[in-house]
Amino acid sequence: MPNDLNQTQVSVVASQPLDQLKRGGAKIKRKKTRDYHELHPVVNTIFSVLLGIFTIMCVFPFIYVIIISLTSEESIVRNGFQIIPAEWSTDAYRYLWNVKDQLLGSYGVTILITVVGTVISVLMISFYAYAISRPQFKYRRFFTFLAFFTMLFSGGLVPTYIVVTQFLGLKNTIWALILPLVMNAFYIIIMRTFFMKSVSESILESARIDGASEWRIFFQIVFPLSLPGIATIALFSTLGYWNDWFTALLYIDDPKLVPLQALLMKIEANLEFMKQNVDVGLMQQSLFDTLPQDSAKMAMVVIATLPIAVSYPFFQKYFISGLTIGGVKE
Amino acid sequence: MKKIVSDIYKNRIWLLMVLPGTIWLLLFSYLPMFGQVLAFKKFRIDPDGFFASVMHSEWVGWENFKYLFSTNDALVITRNTILYNLVFIVLGLVAAVATAILLSELVNKRLSKVYQTGMLFPHFISWVIGSYFVFTFLSSDRGLLNNVLGWFHIDAVSWYSEPQYWPYIIIFMSIWKGVGYGSIVYLASIVGIDRTYYEAAMIDGASKWKQIKHVTLPMLKPLMIILTIMNIGRIFNSDFGLFYQVPRDSGALYPVTNVIDTFVYRGLMTLGDIGMSTAAGLYQSAVGFILVMITNYIVRKVDNESALF
Amino acid sequence: MKKKLVLLLALVLSIGTILAACSSKDSSTSDKGGKDGQPYEIKWYTIGTPQKDTDKVFAEVNKYLKEKINATVKMQQIDWGDWAQKSQVMINAGEPFDIIFTNGTDYVQNAQKGAFVAIDDLLNKEGKDLKNAVNPALLEGNRINGKIYGVPTNKEAARQTVYTFNKRLVDKYKFDLTKVKTLEDLEPMLKTIKENESGITPMATFKAYLPYDYTFNNEMPFAFPIEGDRDHVVNQFDTDLAMSTFKTMHSYYKAGYLKEDAATSKDSWPMDVENWFVRMGDSQPYADLLWSRSAKYDVVSVPAEEPTTFNDSVSGSIQAISATSKNPKKAMEFLNLLNTDSYLRNLVDKGIEGVHYKKNDDGTIEDLPARIDKYNIPTYSIGNFFVLDLYKDDPKDKWDKFKEFNEAAKPAPTLGFHFDSDPVRSEIASITNISKEFYPALATGSVDPEKYLPKYNKKLKEAGLDKVLNEIQKQFDDWKGKQK
C-alpha cells in the first residue's frame, strides 16, 4: 500500500535510483538551509499581496462585528449596521459585565468540554483510523465502511435525542455535551489517509522485529510521525466543540451547563423570537427589556470567538514541527 | 467457523483499537437509524414513548416522499442543489489546495501564519451574522455597494430582488467561509511530505512549478480524492444558513436560492411533520450514497489504492 | 459489498430489538409516584428565560401545593428562541412529563398527533372550578374533533387589528383619525408626512390587512371571508379585494412611504424609537396606554376591524397535559388551582411577596428589583389573568375592560374548526414555499400586483390549490354539520 506514493515520485526522479537521491538531498539540506524551498521574490510578493487581500476580506467582518458591538443601540435601530456608526457606545460590554457570572460559567463549561472532548476524540479517532489504515487488518474495509456509512445516513434528531436522554440518561450532564461529538466519520477518514501516507509499513516492520507491541509502536512511532495529521484532527475537534451549540440546545436545561456558543445562539434566537412576537412584549415590557440587544450580541461574538481564533497558532506549531519530522524520518 | 475465530484472534489488536469507536458508532449513529422507518410512516404519538410511537404508527409507503417531487419547484430545487454543490466541490477543492500550497510556499513564514489565522475567522461567524455583513454591502438604500455605484452615476441595484447576481454572491460567500478551514487539512498534509522528495526534484533541476506539479500535487492526491468522494456523498445537502439567512429569505431570489434543505424547511413549517422531514433526509442520503458508490467504483477501477473502500 | 450491507443491517436490527425491549421495560417500571401517599411531582415545561429564583419561589409553591393537593411542581422554563425546536423534539420523543405550554398551530398539530390528553372528563371533575372560571369561548375554540386538549389561559379571547399612529405627528398636522377606516384613507396623511418629516418613515413596515379568517395564516391563500359569505373557503389572492389592496400598497411603496427593503426587512420597529408615523398591530384593552408607556411618547390607535374571536386568538396560550403524564388527574388538580386560586397564581407569576414584589395598602402591587432580575416570568403563558393582582399604574377597571372586550367580540367563521392537513400534506408543503416567495413582496407593495398576482395564482393552481380548497371545504362542512 505505501508503494503508491513512491510511484508518483518516480516520475519526477526517474533518472536516478530513489534512495540515492534522497540521501543526496539530505546532505544538501544540512549544508544549505531551505533556500531551495523559496519562491522567486516577485512571485512571492504577488502571492503575498493576493493572499493578504483575501485575508483582509476574511478578517474584516470580524472587525465589523467589533464595530457594531461598539455602536449605540439607538443608532443601530435608526441607521442599521454601519461601518462607521453614527454614535459609539460601550453599553454592550457593560451589559456583558452585568451577566459576567453566567459568562464566566459558560467559559468554564466550554473550555472543559473542549479540552476533555478533544483529548477523548483524538484518541478514539486515531485508534480507529490507524487500525483501518493498516493492511494487516483483515476487516479494515468493513470498519471503514462502518464509519463512512454514518456520514451519509444519520438517525435523525428525535431518535438520537432518545438514545442520549432515555437510553444513556445524559440529559443535563456535561457528558451530553461531550459524547455526541466524540467521533466523526469525516475526521476518521481524513486521519486514515494521513496514516496511510505518512506511516509506512517499512518503519513499523523494523520495530515489530525488535519485538515492540502494537500499542508501543502506536504511541512511540506512529503518533509522533503523524503529528501534523493529529494536530489537524485536534484542531477540527477543538473548533467543533468550541462552536457547538446544538447539543446544548437539545440536552441542557440547566443554565449552569450552557456553553458559550449556546449562550450566544440563545441570544440570537431570542432576538429573533422577540421580533416575530411583538405582542408578547406588549403585555409585559420587562420580559424583553432584559434580553440583550443586537450590539450586545455582537459583543458576545467577539468574546466567544477571539480566544479560539488566537489559539490557532498553538496548533500551527505542530504543523511546523512536521517539517522537521519529515527530515528525520529516514 | 473455526477460520473466523482464528481470524478474529489474529486481528485482536486491531479489533481492540476499533472497539471504542465502534461502540460509539453503534450507539450514536446506528442505533438512531432505526428512526429512518419514520420516512414510511404517518407519525402518531403513543403514550408509551417513542419506540411504541414508531411501532404503532401507520405505514404509508412513499406518501411522505411525494411532496419532494410533486411540483415544478422540485426540478428547480434539485437543479439548484446539484449545480451549487458541483461548483462548491470543484472551486472549493481548487481554492483550498491552491491556498494551502501558496501558504506553504510563502517566504515569510510569519506572514503565512498570520494569513492562516486570518482566513480561519469566517469559520467562526455564524451565517446569521454573516448575513448582516452581506446586508451592509447590499442593502438597497444604505448599502455600501450602491453608494459606490452612486459615485460612478450608476443606478442603484436592489440586490435582494435581482436573482441574476446571486449565484455569484452565494458561491463567493461559500468560498470565503470555507477556504481557511478547508486548506488546513491540505496544509498539514503538505507539511507531512518528506522534504527529501523536493530536494531530489531540485537536484533534477525541477522548477518551483514543476516541484508543485510533480511532488506536492501527487502527494495530496489521495486526500483530494477522498475528500471529493465524501463531498459527492453530500451533494443533495446544502448549508442551510447560506441559502436561507444570507439572501434574507427573499422570495424574489427563490429561483436561484431555493435548495432542497430550504424547500423542506419552509414546506414543513406549517406542517411540522416528522415523517416528511425524515423522508427528505433519507432521500438526500440515499442519492448521496448511490453517487458515492459509483464514484468509488470508478476510482477503484482507475487507481485501486486511492479508493475509499 | 452486499455482504457488508447485510451484516450491517443485521447489526442495526439486533440492537434495535434490544433497545425496544429495554425501553418497554423502562416504561412499565417507572409508573410510580403519586401512590402510597407520597406527593406526586408534576413536571411542567413552559416558555421563557430560566430564572434564578425559580427554585426559591417553587419551594413556597410546593409548600402550599402539598397541603392543598398533595403534589409538588417542578417548573422548567425553556428559553424563548429554543422553545419551538426543543419542545417539538421532546414531544415527538415521548419524553415523560405532565404539563407543557403550547399555542397556535403547535397545539392543533400535536393534539391531532396524539401528544396531549383529552381533558373533557378531567374538566368535569378535577377541573370543575377552572371550567367555570374560563371564558367558554376559549374552551370551545380549542376543541379539536369535539375534544378539548388543553387549558387556555383566560385572557383576551379576541383579536382586533388596529392602525396605530404617532400621536405627536397626528396633533401637529391636525389629522382627523375618525375618518380612517381603510388602508386607502391613510393616503393624504402619508403624503403630508413624507413631504414634511424627513426623519420619519411614514409607514413602519407591515403587511396589508385583508378581512379574512385564515385556515393557516395570512401568508397562505386559504381564507374564509369575515363578512359576506362566511361558509365558503376562498383563495384570498384571487379576490378583487386583494388586487385593490395590494395595488394601494404598491402605490404607497412607489411613493416612498415604505422602506425600500420592506419585503425582506426583518426590522421590528421598536416602539421606543420614534421614526415612524403609522403601523399595524393587534390590540387589546388599554393597548395604547401600554404602548405609550413603552414608547415613552403617545400613540393612538384606530381599529381596522371589529374585535373578533379567531382560532388564533383563543389558542395564544394553552397548558396541555402530556399523553406521557403518569398522573393526569394531579396535573389537572394543579391547573385547576393555578387558574382559580389567587394566592397561587400571583405567587407563580410575581414571586414571593416582600421579596419580588410589594403590596400597597389599596391592594395593588409594585415590582421590586428582584422580580425583574431574578424572577421575571411571562404572565401570558401561565394562567388566568383575572385572578392576578393589579399593578399600581394599571387602570382599575383593566380586567372589566378585558371582559367587555371578550363579550363584544364576534366569533370568526371558523372558530373551533381545526383543519386536518394530512390528506393534502404534499400540496401544503409546495404552497407554503410558493406563498413565501410571493406574499411578502405583494403584501408590502414591493411589486406590482397586476403582474405578480396572476403569476402567483397560476403557480398556486399548479401546486394543487383546488385540491386543498376542496378538502378544507369538505372538512368545514362536516364540522359545521356537527355543530347543530
Short mmCIF file of N, CA and C in Angstrom, two decimals, chain B residues 132-213:
data_model
loop_
_atom_site.label_atom_id
_atom_site.label_comp_id
_atom_site.label_asym_id
_atom_site.label_seq_id
_atom_site.Cartn_x
_atom_site.Cartn_y
_atom_site.Cartn_z
N TYR B 132 -25.84 39.71 8.14
CA TYR B 132 -25.82 41.15 8.46
C TYR B 132 -24.74 41.83 7.65
N PHE B 133 -23.62 41.12 7.62
CA PHE B 133 -22.45 41.66 6.95
C PHE B 133 -22.72 41.87 5.47
N VAL B 134 -23.28 40.85 4.84
CA VAL B 134 -23.61 40.96 3.42
C VAL B 134 -24.62 42.09 3.22
N PHE B 135 -25.54 42.19 4.17
CA PHE B 135 -26.59 43.20 4.06
C PHE B 135 -26.01 44.62 4.06
N THR B 136 -24.97 44.87 4.85
CA THR B 136 -24.39 46.21 4.85
C THR B 136 -23.85 46.57 3.48
N PHE B 137 -23.43 45.56 2.74
CA PHE B 137 -22.94 45.85 1.39
C PHE B 137 -24.09 46.01 0.41
N LEU B 138 -25.11 45.17 0.58
CA LEU B 138 -26.11 45.06 -0.49
C LEU B 138 -27.43 45.77 -0.21
N SER B 139 -27.62 46.24 1.01
CA SER B 139 -28.87 46.92 1.34
C SER B 139 -29.17 47.99 0.29
N SER B 140 -30.43 48.04 -0.16
CA SER B 140 -30.68 48.89 -1.32
C SER B 140 -30.60 50.38 -0.99
N ASP B 141 -30.97 50.77 0.22
CA ASP B 141 -30.89 52.20 0.48
C ASP B 141 -29.60 52.64 1.17
N ARG B 142 -29.04 51.77 2.04
CA ARG B 142 -27.86 52.21 2.77
C ARG B 142 -26.61 51.41 2.42
N GLY B 143 -26.77 50.47 1.50
CA GLY B 143 -25.67 49.55 1.23
C GLY B 143 -24.43 50.23 0.66
N LEU B 144 -23.28 49.72 1.03
CA LEU B 144 -22.02 50.28 0.55
C LEU B 144 -21.91 50.21 -0.96
N LEU B 145 -22.33 49.08 -1.50
CA LEU B 145 -22.16 48.85 -2.93
C LEU B 145 -22.95 49.87 -3.74
N ASN B 146 -24.17 50.14 -3.30
CA ASN B 146 -24.98 51.11 -4.02
C ASN B 146 -24.40 52.51 -3.89
N ASN B 147 -23.80 52.80 -2.74
CA ASN B 147 -23.12 54.09 -2.58
C ASN B 147 -22.00 54.24 -3.60
N VAL B 148 -21.22 53.16 -3.71
CA VAL B 148 -20.10 53.19 -4.66
C VAL B 148 -20.61 53.36 -6.08
N LEU B 149 -21.68 52.62 -6.41
CA LEU B 149 -22.28 52.77 -7.74
C LEU B 149 -22.72 54.22 -7.96
N GLY B 150 -23.21 54.82 -6.87
CA GLY B 150 -23.67 56.20 -6.96
C GLY B 150 -22.56 57.14 -7.38
N TRP B 151 -21.35 56.92 -6.87
CA TRP B 151 -20.22 57.77 -7.24
C TRP B 151 -19.98 57.75 -8.73
N PHE B 152 -20.23 56.59 -9.33
CA PHE B 152 -20.00 56.49 -10.77
C PHE B 152 -21.26 56.75 -11.57
N HIS B 153 -22.25 57.31 -10.89
CA HIS B 153 -23.53 57.62 -11.53
C HIS B 153 -24.17 56.41 -12.18
N ILE B 154 -24.02 55.28 -11.52
CA ILE B 154 -24.71 54.08 -11.99
C ILE B 154 -25.94 53.91 -11.10
N ASP B 155 -27.05 53.52 -11.71
CA ASP B 155 -28.28 53.36 -10.94
C ASP B 155 -28.12 52.33 -9.83
N ALA B 156 -28.74 52.64 -8.70
CA ALA B 156 -28.69 51.69 -7.59
C ALA B 156 -29.37 50.39 -8.00
N VAL B 157 -28.84 49.30 -7.49
CA VAL B 157 -29.43 47.99 -7.78
C VAL B 157 -30.14 47.52 -6.53
N SER B 158 -31.35 47.02 -6.69
CA SER B 158 -31.98 46.47 -5.49
C SER B 158 -31.61 44.98 -5.44
N TRP B 159 -30.50 44.75 -4.75
CA TRP B 159 -29.80 43.46 -4.81
C TRP B 159 -30.68 42.30 -4.39
N TYR B 160 -31.51 42.53 -3.38
CA TYR B 160 -32.26 41.40 -2.84
C TYR B 160 -33.48 41.03 -3.69
N SER B 161 -33.66 41.72 -4.82
CA SER B 161 -34.75 41.27 -5.68
C SER B 161 -34.25 41.02 -7.10
N GLU B 162 -32.94 40.93 -7.26
CA GLU B 162 -32.38 40.66 -8.59
C GLU B 162 -31.65 39.33 -8.59
N PRO B 163 -32.33 38.29 -9.02
CA PRO B 163 -31.73 36.95 -8.90
C PRO B 163 -30.44 36.75 -9.68
N GLN B 164 -30.24 37.53 -10.75
CA GLN B 164 -29.10 37.19 -11.62
C GLN B 164 -27.75 37.29 -10.93
N TYR B 165 -27.65 38.13 -9.86
CA TYR B 165 -26.35 38.28 -9.20
C TYR B 165 -26.07 37.20 -8.17
N TRP B 166 -27.13 36.53 -7.74
CA TRP B 166 -27.00 35.72 -6.53
C TRP B 166 -26.18 34.46 -6.65
N PRO B 167 -26.20 33.78 -7.79
CA PRO B 167 -25.30 32.62 -7.87
C PRO B 167 -23.86 32.99 -7.54
N TYR B 168 -23.42 34.16 -8.01
CA TYR B 168 -22.03 34.57 -7.75
C TYR B 168 -21.84 34.92 -6.28
N ILE B 169 -22.82 35.64 -5.73
CA ILE B 169 -22.70 36.02 -4.33
C ILE B 169 -22.63 34.78 -3.45
N ILE B 170 -23.51 33.83 -3.73
CA ILE B 170 -23.55 32.61 -2.91
C ILE B 170 -22.24 31.83 -3.03
N ILE B 171 -21.75 31.71 -4.24
CA ILE B 171 -20.50 30.97 -4.43
C ILE B 171 -19.35 31.69 -3.72
N PHE B 172 -19.34 33.00 -3.87
CA PHE B 172 -18.27 33.75 -3.22
C PHE B 172 -18.31 33.56 -1.71
N MET B 173 -19.50 33.67 -1.15
CA MET B 173 -19.63 33.55 0.31
C MET B 173 -19.21 32.16 0.78
N SER B 174 -19.54 31.17 -0.01
CA SER B 174 -19.21 29.81 0.37
C SER B 174 -17.69 29.61 0.40
N ILE B 175 -17.03 30.13 -0.63
CA ILE B 175 -15.56 30.02 -0.68
C ILE B 175 -14.96 30.82 0.48
N TRP B 176 -15.49 32.00 0.65
CA TRP B 176 -14.99 32.90 1.70
C TRP B 176 -15.03 32.20 3.05
N LYS B 177 -16.12 31.52 3.32
CA LYS B 177 -16.25 30.90 4.63
C LYS B 177 -15.44 29.61 4.73
N GLY B 178 -15.28 28.91 3.63
CA GLY B 178 -14.72 27.57 3.72
C GLY B 178 -13.23 27.43 3.46
N VAL B 179 -12.63 28.43 2.80
CA VAL B 179 -11.26 28.24 2.35
C VAL B 179 -10.27 28.06 3.51
N GLY B 180 -10.39 28.90 4.50
CA GLY B 180 -9.45 28.83 5.62
C GLY B 180 -9.47 27.46 6.27
N TYR B 181 -10.67 27.01 6.55
CA TYR B 181 -10.85 25.71 7.19
C TYR B 181 -10.43 24.59 6.25
N GLY B 182 -10.85 24.71 5.01
CA GLY B 182 -10.58 23.66 4.04
C GLY B 182 -9.10 23.49 3.74
N SER B 183 -8.35 24.60 3.82
CA SER B 183 -6.94 24.48 3.46
C SER B 183 -6.10 23.88 4.59
N ILE B 184 -6.63 23.89 5.81
CA ILE B 184 -5.86 23.38 6.95
C ILE B 184 -5.42 21.94 6.72
N VAL B 185 -6.37 21.14 6.29
CA VAL B 185 -6.05 19.72 6.16
C VAL B 185 -5.02 19.48 5.04
N TYR B 186 -5.08 20.28 3.98
CA TYR B 186 -4.08 20.14 2.93
C TYR B 186 -2.72 20.66 3.40
N LEU B 187 -2.79 21.74 4.16
CA LEU B 187 -1.56 22.33 4.68
C LEU B 187 -0.83 21.31 5.55
N ALA B 188 -1.60 20.67 6.42
CA ALA B 188 -1.00 19.67 7.30
C ALA B 188 -0.40 18.54 6.47
N SER B 189 -1.08 18.23 5.39
CA SER B 189 -0.62 17.16 4.54
C SER B 189 0.68 17.56 3.82
N ILE B 190 0.74 18.79 3.35
CA ILE B 190 1.94 19.27 2.67
C ILE B 190 3.12 19.24 3.63
N VAL B 191 2.86 19.71 4.84
CA VAL B 191 3.90 19.75 5.85
C VAL B 191 4.43 18.35 6.12
N GLY B 192 3.54 17.38 6.00
CA GLY B 192 3.95 16.00 6.26
C GLY B 192 4.75 15.35 5.12
N ILE B 193 4.86 16.05 4.00
CA ILE B 193 5.60 15.46 2.87
C ILE B 193 7.10 15.44 3.20
N ASP B 194 7.68 14.33 2.94
CA ASP B 194 9.12 14.17 3.17
C ASP B 194 9.90 15.18 2.33
N ARG B 195 10.68 16.02 2.99
CA ARG B 195 11.41 17.08 2.28
C ARG B 195 12.38 16.54 1.22
N THR B 196 12.82 15.33 1.47
CA THR B 196 13.84 14.80 0.54
C THR B 196 13.31 14.69 -0.88
N TYR B 197 12.01 14.54 -1.03
CA TYR B 197 11.44 14.47 -2.37
C TYR B 197 11.68 15.78 -3.12
N TYR B 198 11.52 16.88 -2.40
CA TYR B 198 11.74 18.18 -3.04
C TYR B 198 13.21 18.34 -3.38
N GLU B 199 14.05 17.90 -2.45
CA GLU B 199 15.48 18.05 -2.67
C GLU B 199 15.88 17.26 -3.91
N ALA B 200 15.31 16.07 -4.00
CA ALA B 200 15.60 15.25 -5.16
C ALA B 200 15.17 15.94 -6.44
N ALA B 201 13.98 16.50 -6.39
CA ALA B 201 13.46 17.19 -7.56
C ALA B 201 14.33 18.39 -7.91
N MET B 202 14.79 19.09 -6.87
CA MET B 202 15.66 20.25 -7.03
C MET B 202 16.92 19.88 -7.82
N ILE B 203 17.55 18.82 -7.34
CA ILE B 203 18.79 18.38 -7.98
C ILE B 203 18.53 18.07 -9.44
N ASP B 204 17.34 17.54 -9.65
CA ASP B 204 16.94 17.20 -11.00
C ASP B 204 16.68 18.44 -11.83
N GLY B 205 16.78 19.61 -11.19
CA GLY B 205 16.57 20.87 -11.90
C GLY B 205 15.12 21.26 -12.06
N ALA B 206 14.26 20.67 -11.24
CA ALA B 206 12.84 20.99 -11.38
C ALA B 206 12.56 22.40 -10.86
N SER B 207 11.80 23.16 -11.63
CA SER B 207 11.43 24.50 -11.18
C SER B 207 10.39 24.36 -10.07
N LYS B 208 10.14 25.50 -9.42
CA LYS B 208 9.14 25.50 -8.36
C LYS B 208 7.81 24.92 -8.84
N TRP B 209 7.41 25.40 -10.00
CA TRP B 209 6.13 24.95 -10.56
C TRP B 209 6.14 23.44 -10.78
N LYS B 210 7.29 22.96 -11.28
CA LYS B 210 7.39 21.51 -11.52
C LYS B 210 7.37 20.74 -10.21
N GLN B 211 8.02 21.32 -9.20
CA GLN B 211 8.01 20.65 -7.90
C GLN B 211 6.58 20.49 -7.40
N ILE B 212 5.84 21.58 -7.55
CA ILE B 212 4.44 21.52 -7.08
C ILE B 212 3.68 20.47 -7.88
N LYS B 213 3.91 20.52 -9.20
CA LYS B 213 3.14 19.64 -10.07
C LYS B 213 3.52 18.17 -9.87
#
